[in-house]
XYZ file of C-alpha atoms in Angstrom:
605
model
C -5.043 9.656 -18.215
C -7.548 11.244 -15.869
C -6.252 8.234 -13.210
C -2.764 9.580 -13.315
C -3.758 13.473 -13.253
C -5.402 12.377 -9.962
C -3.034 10.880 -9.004
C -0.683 13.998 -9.580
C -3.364 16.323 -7.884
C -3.286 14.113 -4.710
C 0.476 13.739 -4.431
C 1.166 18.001 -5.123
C -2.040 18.353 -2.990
C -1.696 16.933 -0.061
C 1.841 18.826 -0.263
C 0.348 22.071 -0.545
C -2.248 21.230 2.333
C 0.760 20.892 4.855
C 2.446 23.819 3.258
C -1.121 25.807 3.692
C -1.706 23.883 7.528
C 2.313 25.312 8.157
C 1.992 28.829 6.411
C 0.593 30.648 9.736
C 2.860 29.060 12.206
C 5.767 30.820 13.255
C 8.931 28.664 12.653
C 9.610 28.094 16.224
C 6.218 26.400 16.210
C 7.091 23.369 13.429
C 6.792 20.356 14.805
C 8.662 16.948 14.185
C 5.313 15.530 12.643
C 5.416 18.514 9.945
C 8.569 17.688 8.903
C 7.702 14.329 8.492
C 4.856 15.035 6.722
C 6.543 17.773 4.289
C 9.181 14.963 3.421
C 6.753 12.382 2.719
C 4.780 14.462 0.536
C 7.317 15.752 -1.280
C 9.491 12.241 -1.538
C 6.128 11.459 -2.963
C 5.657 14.090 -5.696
C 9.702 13.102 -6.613
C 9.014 9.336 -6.805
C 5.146 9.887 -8.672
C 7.996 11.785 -11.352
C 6.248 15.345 -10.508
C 9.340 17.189 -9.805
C 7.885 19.977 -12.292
C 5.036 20.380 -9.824
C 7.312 20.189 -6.650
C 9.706 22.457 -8.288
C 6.394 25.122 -9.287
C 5.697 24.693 -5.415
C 9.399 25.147 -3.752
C 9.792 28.359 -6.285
C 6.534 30.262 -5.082
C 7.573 33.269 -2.857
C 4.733 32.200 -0.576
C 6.439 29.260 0.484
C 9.503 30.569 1.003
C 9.930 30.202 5.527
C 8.319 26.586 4.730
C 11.054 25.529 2.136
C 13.987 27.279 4.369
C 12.688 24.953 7.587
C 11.643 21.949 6.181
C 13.191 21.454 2.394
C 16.476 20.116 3.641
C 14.569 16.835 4.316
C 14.473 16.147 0.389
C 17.800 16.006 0.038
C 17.896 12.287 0.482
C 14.718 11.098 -2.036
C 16.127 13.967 -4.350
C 19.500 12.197 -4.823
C 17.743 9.157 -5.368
C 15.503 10.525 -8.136
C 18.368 12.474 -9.886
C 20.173 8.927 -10.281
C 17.254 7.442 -11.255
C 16.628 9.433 -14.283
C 18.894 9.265 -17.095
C 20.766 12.083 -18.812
C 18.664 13.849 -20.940
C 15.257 13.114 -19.000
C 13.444 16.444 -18.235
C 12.333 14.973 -15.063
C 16.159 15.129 -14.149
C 16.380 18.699 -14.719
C 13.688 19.472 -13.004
C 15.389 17.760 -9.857
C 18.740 19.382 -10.469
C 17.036 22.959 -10.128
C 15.274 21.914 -7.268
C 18.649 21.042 -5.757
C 19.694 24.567 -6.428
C 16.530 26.131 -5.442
C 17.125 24.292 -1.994
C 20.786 25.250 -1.270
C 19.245 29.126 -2.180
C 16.752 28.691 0.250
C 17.489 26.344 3.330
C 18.508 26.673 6.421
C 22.628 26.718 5.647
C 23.004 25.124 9.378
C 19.942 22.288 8.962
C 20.811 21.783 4.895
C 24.898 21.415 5.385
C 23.638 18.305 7.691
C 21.446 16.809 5.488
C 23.768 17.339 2.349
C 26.649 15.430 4.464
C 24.563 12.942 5.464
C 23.945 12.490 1.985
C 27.509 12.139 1.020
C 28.124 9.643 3.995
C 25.593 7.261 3.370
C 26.715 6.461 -0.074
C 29.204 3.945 -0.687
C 30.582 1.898 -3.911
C 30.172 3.134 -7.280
C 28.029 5.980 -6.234
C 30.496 7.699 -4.249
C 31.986 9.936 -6.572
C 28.893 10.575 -8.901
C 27.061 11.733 -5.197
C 30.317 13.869 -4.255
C 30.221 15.385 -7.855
C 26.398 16.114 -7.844
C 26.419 17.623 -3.872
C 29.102 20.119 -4.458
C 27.908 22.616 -5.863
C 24.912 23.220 -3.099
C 27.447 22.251 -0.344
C 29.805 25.307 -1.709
C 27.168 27.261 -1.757
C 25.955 26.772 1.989
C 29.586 26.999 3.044
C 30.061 30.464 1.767
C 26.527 31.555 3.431
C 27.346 30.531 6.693
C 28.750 32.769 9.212
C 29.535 31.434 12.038
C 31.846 27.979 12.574
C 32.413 28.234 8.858
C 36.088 27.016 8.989
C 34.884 23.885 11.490
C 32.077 23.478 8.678
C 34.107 23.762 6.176
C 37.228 20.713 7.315
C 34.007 18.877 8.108
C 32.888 18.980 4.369
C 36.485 18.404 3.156
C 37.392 15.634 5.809
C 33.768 13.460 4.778
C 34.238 13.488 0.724
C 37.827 12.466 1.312
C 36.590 9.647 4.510
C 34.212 8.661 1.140
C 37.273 8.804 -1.450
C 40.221 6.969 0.268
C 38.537 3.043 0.322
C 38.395 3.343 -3.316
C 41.393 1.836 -5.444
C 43.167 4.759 -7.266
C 43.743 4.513 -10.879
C 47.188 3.639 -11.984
C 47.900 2.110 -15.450
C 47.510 4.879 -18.495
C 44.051 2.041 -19.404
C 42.796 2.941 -15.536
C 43.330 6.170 -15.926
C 41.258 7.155 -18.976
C 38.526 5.070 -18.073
C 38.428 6.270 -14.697
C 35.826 4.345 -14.102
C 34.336 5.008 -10.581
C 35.442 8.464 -11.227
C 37.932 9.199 -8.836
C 40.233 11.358 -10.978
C 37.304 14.027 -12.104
C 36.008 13.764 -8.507
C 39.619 14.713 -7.125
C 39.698 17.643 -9.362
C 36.309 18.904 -8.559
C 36.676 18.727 -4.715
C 40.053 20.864 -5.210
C 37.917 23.453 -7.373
C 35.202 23.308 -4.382
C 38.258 24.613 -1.959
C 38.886 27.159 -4.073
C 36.509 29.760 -2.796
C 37.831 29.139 0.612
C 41.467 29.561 -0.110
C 41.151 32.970 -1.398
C 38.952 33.952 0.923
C 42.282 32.393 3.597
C 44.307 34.112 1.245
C 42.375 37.695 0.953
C 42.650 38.064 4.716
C 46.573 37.314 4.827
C 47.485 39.846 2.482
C 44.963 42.192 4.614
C 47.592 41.392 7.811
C 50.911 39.832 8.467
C 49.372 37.845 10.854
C 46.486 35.882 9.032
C 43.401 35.959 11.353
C 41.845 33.058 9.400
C 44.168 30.818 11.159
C 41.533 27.643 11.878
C 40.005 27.692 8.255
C 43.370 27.652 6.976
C 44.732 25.266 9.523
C 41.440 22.881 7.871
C 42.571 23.640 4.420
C 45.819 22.201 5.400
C 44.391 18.901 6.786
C 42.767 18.779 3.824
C 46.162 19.017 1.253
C 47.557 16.842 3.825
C 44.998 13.711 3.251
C 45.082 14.400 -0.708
C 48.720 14.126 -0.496
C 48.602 10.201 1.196
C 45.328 9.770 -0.748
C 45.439 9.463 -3.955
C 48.550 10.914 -4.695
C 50.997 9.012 -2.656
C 49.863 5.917 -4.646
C 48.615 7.535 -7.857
C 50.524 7.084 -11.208
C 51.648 10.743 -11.703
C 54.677 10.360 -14.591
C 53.601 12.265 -17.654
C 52.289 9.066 -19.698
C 51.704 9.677 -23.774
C 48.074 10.115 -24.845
C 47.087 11.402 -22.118
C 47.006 15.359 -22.972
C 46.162 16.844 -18.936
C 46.837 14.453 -16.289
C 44.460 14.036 -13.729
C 46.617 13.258 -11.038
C 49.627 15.882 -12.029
C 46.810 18.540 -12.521
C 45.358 17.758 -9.128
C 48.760 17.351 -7.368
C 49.713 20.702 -9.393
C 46.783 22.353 -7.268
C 47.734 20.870 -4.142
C 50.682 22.238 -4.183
C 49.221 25.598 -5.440
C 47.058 25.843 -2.333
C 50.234 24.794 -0.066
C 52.054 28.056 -1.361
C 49.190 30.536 -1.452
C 48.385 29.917 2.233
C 52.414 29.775 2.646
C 52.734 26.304 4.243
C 54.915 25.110 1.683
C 58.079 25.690 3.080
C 57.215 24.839 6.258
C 56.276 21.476 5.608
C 59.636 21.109 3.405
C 61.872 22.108 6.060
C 60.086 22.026 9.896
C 58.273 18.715 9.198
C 55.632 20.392 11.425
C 57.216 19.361 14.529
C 54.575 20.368 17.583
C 51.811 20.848 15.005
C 50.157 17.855 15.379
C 47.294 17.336 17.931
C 48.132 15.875 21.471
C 45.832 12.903 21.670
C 45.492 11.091 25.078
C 45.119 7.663 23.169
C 48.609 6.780 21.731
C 46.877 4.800 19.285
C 45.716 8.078 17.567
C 48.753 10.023 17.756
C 50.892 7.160 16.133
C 48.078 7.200 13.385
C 48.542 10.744 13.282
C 52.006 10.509 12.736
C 52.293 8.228 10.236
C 49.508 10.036 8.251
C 51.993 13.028 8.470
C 55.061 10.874 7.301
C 53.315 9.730 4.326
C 52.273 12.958 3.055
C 54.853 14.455 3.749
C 56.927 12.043 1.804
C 54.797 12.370 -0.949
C 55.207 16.176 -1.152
C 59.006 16.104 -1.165
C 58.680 13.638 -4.419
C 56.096 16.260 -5.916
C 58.780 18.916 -5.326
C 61.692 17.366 -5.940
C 60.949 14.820 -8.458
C 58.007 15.746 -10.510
C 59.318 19.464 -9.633
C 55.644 20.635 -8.821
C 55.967 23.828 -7.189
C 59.922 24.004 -7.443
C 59.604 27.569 -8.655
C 59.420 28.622 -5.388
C 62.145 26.581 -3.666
C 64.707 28.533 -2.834
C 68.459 27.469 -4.718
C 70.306 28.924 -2.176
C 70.715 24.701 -0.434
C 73.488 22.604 -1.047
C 73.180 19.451 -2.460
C 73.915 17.462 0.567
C 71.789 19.415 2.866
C 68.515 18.766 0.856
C 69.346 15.242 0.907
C 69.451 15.448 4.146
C 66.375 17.263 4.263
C 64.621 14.183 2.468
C 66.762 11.053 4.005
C 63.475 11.022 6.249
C 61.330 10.648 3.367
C 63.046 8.499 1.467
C 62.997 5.911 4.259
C 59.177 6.130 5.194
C 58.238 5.506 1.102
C 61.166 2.371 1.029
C 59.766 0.818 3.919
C 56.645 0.483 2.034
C 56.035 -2.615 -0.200
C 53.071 -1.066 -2.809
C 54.730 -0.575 -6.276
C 53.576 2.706 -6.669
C 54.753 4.268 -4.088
C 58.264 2.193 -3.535
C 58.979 3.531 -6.953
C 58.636 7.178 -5.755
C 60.959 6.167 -2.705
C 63.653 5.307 -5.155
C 62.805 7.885 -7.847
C 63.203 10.510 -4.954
C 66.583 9.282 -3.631
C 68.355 8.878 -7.074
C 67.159 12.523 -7.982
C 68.965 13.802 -4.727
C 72.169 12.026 -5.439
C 72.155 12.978 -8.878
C 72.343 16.257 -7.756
C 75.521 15.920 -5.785
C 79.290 15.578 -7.183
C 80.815 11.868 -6.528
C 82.719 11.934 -3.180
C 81.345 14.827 -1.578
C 79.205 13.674 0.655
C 81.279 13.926 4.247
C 81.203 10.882 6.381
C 79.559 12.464 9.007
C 76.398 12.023 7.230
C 76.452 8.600 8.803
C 76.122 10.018 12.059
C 72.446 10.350 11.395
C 70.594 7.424 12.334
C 68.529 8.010 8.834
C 71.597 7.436 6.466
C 72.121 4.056 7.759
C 68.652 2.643 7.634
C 68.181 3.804 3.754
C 70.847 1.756 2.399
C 69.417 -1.151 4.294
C 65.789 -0.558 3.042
C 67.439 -0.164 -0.272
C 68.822 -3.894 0.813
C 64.901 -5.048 1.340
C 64.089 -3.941 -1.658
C 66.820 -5.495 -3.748
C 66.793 -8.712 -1.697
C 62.662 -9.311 -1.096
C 60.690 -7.469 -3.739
C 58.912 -9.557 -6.341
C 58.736 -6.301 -8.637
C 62.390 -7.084 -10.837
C 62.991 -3.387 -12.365
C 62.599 -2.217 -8.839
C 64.999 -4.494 -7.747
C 67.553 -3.761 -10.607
C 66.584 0.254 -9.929
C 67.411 -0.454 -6.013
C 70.804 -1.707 -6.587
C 71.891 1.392 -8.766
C 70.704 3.622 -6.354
C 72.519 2.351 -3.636
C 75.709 2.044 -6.067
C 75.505 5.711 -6.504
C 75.013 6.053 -2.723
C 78.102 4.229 -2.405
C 79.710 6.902 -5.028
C 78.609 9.817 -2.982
C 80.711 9.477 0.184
C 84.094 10.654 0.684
C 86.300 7.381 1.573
C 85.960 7.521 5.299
C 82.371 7.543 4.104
C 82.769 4.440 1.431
C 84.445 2.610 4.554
C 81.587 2.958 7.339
C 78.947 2.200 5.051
C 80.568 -0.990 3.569
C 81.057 -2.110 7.392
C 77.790 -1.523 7.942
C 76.287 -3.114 4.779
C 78.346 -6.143 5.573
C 77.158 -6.381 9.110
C 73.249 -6.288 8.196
C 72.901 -7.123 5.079
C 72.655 -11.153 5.836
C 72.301 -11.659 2.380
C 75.646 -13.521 0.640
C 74.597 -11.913 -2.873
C 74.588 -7.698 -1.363
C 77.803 -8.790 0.349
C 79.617 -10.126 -2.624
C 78.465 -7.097 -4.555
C 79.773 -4.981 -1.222
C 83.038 -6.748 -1.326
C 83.490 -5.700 -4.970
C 83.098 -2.096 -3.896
C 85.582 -2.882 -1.868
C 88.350 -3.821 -3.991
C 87.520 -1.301 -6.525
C 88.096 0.981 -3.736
C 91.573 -0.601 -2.857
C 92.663 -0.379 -6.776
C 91.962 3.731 -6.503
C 93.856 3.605 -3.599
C 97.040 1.562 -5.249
C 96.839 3.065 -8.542
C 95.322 6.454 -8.740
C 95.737 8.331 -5.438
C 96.632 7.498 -1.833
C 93.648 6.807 0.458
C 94.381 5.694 3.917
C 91.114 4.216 4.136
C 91.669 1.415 2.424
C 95.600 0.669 2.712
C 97.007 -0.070 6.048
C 95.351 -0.890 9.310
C 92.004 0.744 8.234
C 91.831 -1.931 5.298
C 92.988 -4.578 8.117
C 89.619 -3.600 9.935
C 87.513 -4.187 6.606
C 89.512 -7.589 5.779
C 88.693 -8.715 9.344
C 84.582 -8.710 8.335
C 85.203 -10.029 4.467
C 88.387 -12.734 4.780
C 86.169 -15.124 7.154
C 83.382 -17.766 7.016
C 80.107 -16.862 8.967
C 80.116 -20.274 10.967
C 83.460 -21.464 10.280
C 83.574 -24.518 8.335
C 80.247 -25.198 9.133
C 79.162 -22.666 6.695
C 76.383 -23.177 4.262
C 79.274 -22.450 1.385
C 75.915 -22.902 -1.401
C 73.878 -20.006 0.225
C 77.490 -17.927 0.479
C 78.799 -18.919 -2.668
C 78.399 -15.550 -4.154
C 79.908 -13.857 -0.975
C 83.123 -16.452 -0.782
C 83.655 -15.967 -4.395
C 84.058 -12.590 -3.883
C 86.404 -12.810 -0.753
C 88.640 -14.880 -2.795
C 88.971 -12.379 -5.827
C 88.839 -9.665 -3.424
C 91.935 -11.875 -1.608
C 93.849 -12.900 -5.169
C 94.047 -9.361 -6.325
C 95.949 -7.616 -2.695
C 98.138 -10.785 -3.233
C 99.186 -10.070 -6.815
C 98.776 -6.531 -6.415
C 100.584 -5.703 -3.420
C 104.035 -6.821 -2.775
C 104.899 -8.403 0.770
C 107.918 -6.039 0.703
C 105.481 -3.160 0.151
C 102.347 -4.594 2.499
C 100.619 -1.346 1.272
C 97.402 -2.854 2.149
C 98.648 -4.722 5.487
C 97.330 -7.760 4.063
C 100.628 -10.074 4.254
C 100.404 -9.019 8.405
C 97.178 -9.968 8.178
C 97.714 -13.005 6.228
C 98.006 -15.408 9.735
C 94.425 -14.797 10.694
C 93.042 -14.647 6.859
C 94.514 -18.354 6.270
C 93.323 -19.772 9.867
C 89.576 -17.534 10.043
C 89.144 -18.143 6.397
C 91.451 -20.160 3.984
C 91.575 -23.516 6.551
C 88.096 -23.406 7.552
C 86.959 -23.069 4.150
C 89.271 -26.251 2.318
C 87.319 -28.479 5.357
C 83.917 -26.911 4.426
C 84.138 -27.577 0.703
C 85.519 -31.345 1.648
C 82.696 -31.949 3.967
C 79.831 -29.927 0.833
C 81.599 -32.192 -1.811
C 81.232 -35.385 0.401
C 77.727 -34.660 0.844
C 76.516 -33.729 -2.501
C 78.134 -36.941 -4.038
C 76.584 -39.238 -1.171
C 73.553 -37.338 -2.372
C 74.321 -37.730 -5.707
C 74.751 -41.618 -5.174
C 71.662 -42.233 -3.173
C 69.700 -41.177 -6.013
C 70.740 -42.664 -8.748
C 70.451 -46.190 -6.530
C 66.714 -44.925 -5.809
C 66.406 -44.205 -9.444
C 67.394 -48.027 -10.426
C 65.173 -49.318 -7.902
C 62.370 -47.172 -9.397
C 63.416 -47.840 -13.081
C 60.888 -46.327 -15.500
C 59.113 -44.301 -12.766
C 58.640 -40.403 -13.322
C 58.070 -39.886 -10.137
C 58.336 -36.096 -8.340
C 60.390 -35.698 -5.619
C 60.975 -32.941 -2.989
C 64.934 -31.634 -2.014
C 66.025 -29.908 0.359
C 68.638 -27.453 -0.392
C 70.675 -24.803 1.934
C 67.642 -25.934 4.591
C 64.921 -24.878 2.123
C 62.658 -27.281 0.868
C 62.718 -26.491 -3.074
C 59.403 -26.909 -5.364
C 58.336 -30.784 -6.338
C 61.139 -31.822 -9.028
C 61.269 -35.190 -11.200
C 64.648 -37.139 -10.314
C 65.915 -35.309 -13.788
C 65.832 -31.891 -12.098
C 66.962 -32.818 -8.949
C 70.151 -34.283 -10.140
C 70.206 -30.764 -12.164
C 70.005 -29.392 -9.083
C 72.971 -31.316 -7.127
C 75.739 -31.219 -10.348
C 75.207 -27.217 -10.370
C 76.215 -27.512 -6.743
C 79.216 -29.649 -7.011
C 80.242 -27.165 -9.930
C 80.201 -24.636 -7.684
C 82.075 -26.150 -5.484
C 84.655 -26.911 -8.010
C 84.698 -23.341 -8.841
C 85.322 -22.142 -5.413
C 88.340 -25.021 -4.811
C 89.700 -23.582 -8.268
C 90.187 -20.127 -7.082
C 91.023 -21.297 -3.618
C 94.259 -23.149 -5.082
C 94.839 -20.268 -7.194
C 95.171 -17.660 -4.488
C 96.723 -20.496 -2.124
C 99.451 -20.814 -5.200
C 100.197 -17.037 -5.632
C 100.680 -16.580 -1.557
C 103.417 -19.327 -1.950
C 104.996 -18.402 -4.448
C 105.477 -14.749 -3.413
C 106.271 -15.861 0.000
C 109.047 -17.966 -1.602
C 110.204 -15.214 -3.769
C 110.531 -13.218 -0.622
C 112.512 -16.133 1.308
C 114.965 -16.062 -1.893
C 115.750 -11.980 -2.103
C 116.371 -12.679 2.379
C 118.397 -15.575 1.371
């Protein structure tokens, strides 16, 4: 016992000799070497466990022009200790008060440095318990600092969110009650930090109309801005069961909050904040910059308009078509992104503006806009290339009630478009179908130029054809020929030749030499094959009696997985079937043409 008090006495003494060497200098007189030897001493006293003594020392009024100069040098051993500790120790109470003590007393200038240094040399698991523990002093030194407070303050704000974004942002309802680094009680605590500083942004706006705060507010916005890309553009932020306040809605809830009571909300929802972003020299940066925007952006208009965070204030005055407008740009930056999370908000925010909008009132002038023909072909990507299946089922309603939108000049451009870029045989089937439920409004419910006539000519021309004439990989377009052919067997039963309502029987020249002829030699020559195929196998098979052997195939010029000779001949029947299939309707529609044509001939004759 008496080693340790002596120990304790030399530690807090030779603290109070450099405090007693300092007291009668004036502070322009400190040296580096003091400060050295303050933070030494006192990282001692912390790491001995005397805090209660340091503490004793850093409260007496005697000290106080030492501890404003020099205490901003314990920050670092101070976080250390407080970590060290556990919960309920006394020795980490005594550091927490010291913390306080220090953001009282330091230098605001000197102790903002040191407490961001702090914050930007953790990393890990630590990152959001050192954010959480540092914001309370940082908040206070913000608010005592006078000059190049808004610059201080987007400094803060920018570093805790640099610190934030590597980490990976909760998403299943399991992830999210854990939060186990912390991330969701950290996001909420850095937004009650801000709060000081927004009504302060706020106080002075309702002082003038023109808010001479502009650069803290101006930093405030940076900061909403990075909170909306990170974490809410990928957070989870549905309502999920069990979960009585979440995290994420309450923090998104407060993001949009600050948005409105600094009255950028509509801004951002309607200018984009074109010319607001900074003109960097580099290219590099301002392409960063830009996509940063996008993103956030994008993830405020699905706040809004799906999650309907802040849609109090939106005005209702907008038609339905003009806010989809307003969000086509959106829409396209989250679909061009391949991270469930936030493809799901892509889609989520596009069916929520077409649900708002009456089937065929969207004006085909729409299309005009370069944006509403690259969303139909993300929606493409998705439904073609994502592994995630209800986002691929979810894709292909969306762009079905796209499709159900547009007045018929509408319907018409888009299908020529989707069947021009597409290069998928499945979308264009499913395209083609459109189609001829289009042409059955037209013949049975109301007249529609757009698909009778020469306009429906047009349309045949791209659907009644084979890509690569009878070269054609008819496997891969199997789905797309099937189509053409009930798409081709209904105008011929439906329409009479006297009639030609549809213009196919003029058209019916080209359709039998771009598409019929070509296609009777391709499923000759795919037949031919498949059965040599066939053949050659079944002769390897006997030659290799008894031998389970795995084989490779290769199929439409893809090599498929390893497959026993069982599969593969799996494999090569289902392709011959669907080959029969195709002939079958082939004959079928070849058998309807002649005998209407001869019907025809007879009435002439």
């Amino acid at each position: 016992m008496p080693e340790e008090e002596s120990q304790t006495i030399m530690a807090v003494d030779e603290l109070q000799a450099i405090i007693q060497r300092c007291k009668f200098l004036e502070e322009a007189d400190f040296k580096g070497e003091d400060f050295n030897l303050f933070q030494v001493a006192g990282q001692k006293c912390l790491e001995d466990g005397y805090a209660a003594q340091l503490l004793e020392v850093i409260q007496n009024e005697k000290n106080k022009v030492i501890v404003k100069n020099m205490g901003w040098n314990l920050i670092s051993p101070l976080v250390r200790c407080i970590f060290m500790y556990k919960q309920e120790d006394d020795k980490r109470e005594h550091c927490l008060k010291i913390l306080d003590q220090l953001a009282q007393l330091c230098n605001p200038k000197e102790l903002l440095l040191g407490l961001l240094e702090q914050i930007e040399q953790t990393s890990g698991e630590q990152v959001c318990q050192t954010v959480m523990l540092l914001l309370q002093p940082l908040q206070t030194v913000l608010l005592k600092l006078q000059n190049k407070k808004a610059y201080s303050v987007g400094l803060s704000l920018a570093m805790i969110m640099n610190q934030l974004t590597p980490l990976p942002v909760p998403y299943t309802k399991q992830q999210i009650q854990e939060d186990k680094l912390g991330l969701c009680q950290c996001c909420n605590a850095v937004v009650d930090f801000a709060k000081p500083f927004v009504n302060e942004v706020v106080k002075n706006m309702e002082k003038s109309s023109e808010c001479n705060d502009m650069e803290l507010k101006e930093e405030l916005l940076k900061f909403c801005m990075k909170s909306l890309k990170y974490p809410l553009l990928t957070a989870q932020l549905e309502q999920l069961e069990g979960i009585e306040e979440h995290p994420f809605r309450h923090f998104a809830t407060e993001i949009v909050h600050i948005l409105w009571d600094t009255r950028e909300l509509m801004p951002l929802m309607f200018l984009h904040r074109k010319g607001k972003s900074p003109d960097w020299e580099n290219q590099e940066f301002a392409d960063i910059e830009q996509k940063n925007s996008a993103d956030s952006l994008a993830c405020l208009a699905y706040l809004m308009f799906v999650q309907h965070f802040g849609i109090e204030c939106f005005p209702v005055v907008f038609s339905p078509s003009y806010l989809l407008q307003c969000n086509v740009t959106h829409i396209e930056v989250l679909l061009k992104r391949t991270e469930e999370s936030v493809l799901s908000k892509g889609l989520d925010l596009f069916e929520s503006c077409l649900l708002r909008m009456e089937d065929n009132s969207l004006l085909h002038q729409y299309l005009e806009f370069r944006d509403f023909i690259n969303v139909p072909q993300d929606l493409v990507k998705v439904m073609t290339l994502c592994p995630i299946e209800h986002l691929r089922k979810k894709s292909l309603n969306v762009l079905q009630l796209f499709i159900d939108k547009f007045d018929a000049e509408g319907k018409h451009t888009l299908f020529r478009c989707l069947l021009k870029t597409s290069n998928h045989a499945g979308v264009e089937g499913y395209v083609i179908k459109n189609i001829k439920d289009q042409i059955h409004l037209s013949l049975t419910a109301c007249d529609n130029i757009w698909f009778t006539g020469h306009h429906l000519v047009s349309l045949l021309d791209l659907v009644l054809l084979l890509p690569e004439g009878a070269e054609t990989d008819l496997l891969q377009n199997s789905d797309r020929i099937m189509a053409s052919l009930n798409l081709l067997r209904y105008l011929i039963i439906k329409d009479c030749e006297s009639d030609n309502q549809t213009g196919v029987w003029t058209a019916l020249p080209k359709i039998k030499q771009n598409f019929l002829k070509p296609l009777h030699v391709g499923l000759n020559m795919s037949k031919a094959h498949y059965e040599a195929e066939i053949k050659s196998k079944k002769e390897n098979r006997r030659e290799a009696h008894g031998s389970n052997a795995v084989c490779s195939l290769t199929v439409s010029g893809e090599k498929m997985p390893a497959m026993t000779p069982e599969m593969q001949f799996q494999v090569l029947h289902s392709a011959l079937f669907t080959f029969d299939l195709i002939e079958s309707v082939l004959a079928r529609v070849e058998e309807l043409i002649e005998v209407k044509v001869k019907a025809v001939m007879d009435e002439n004759s």
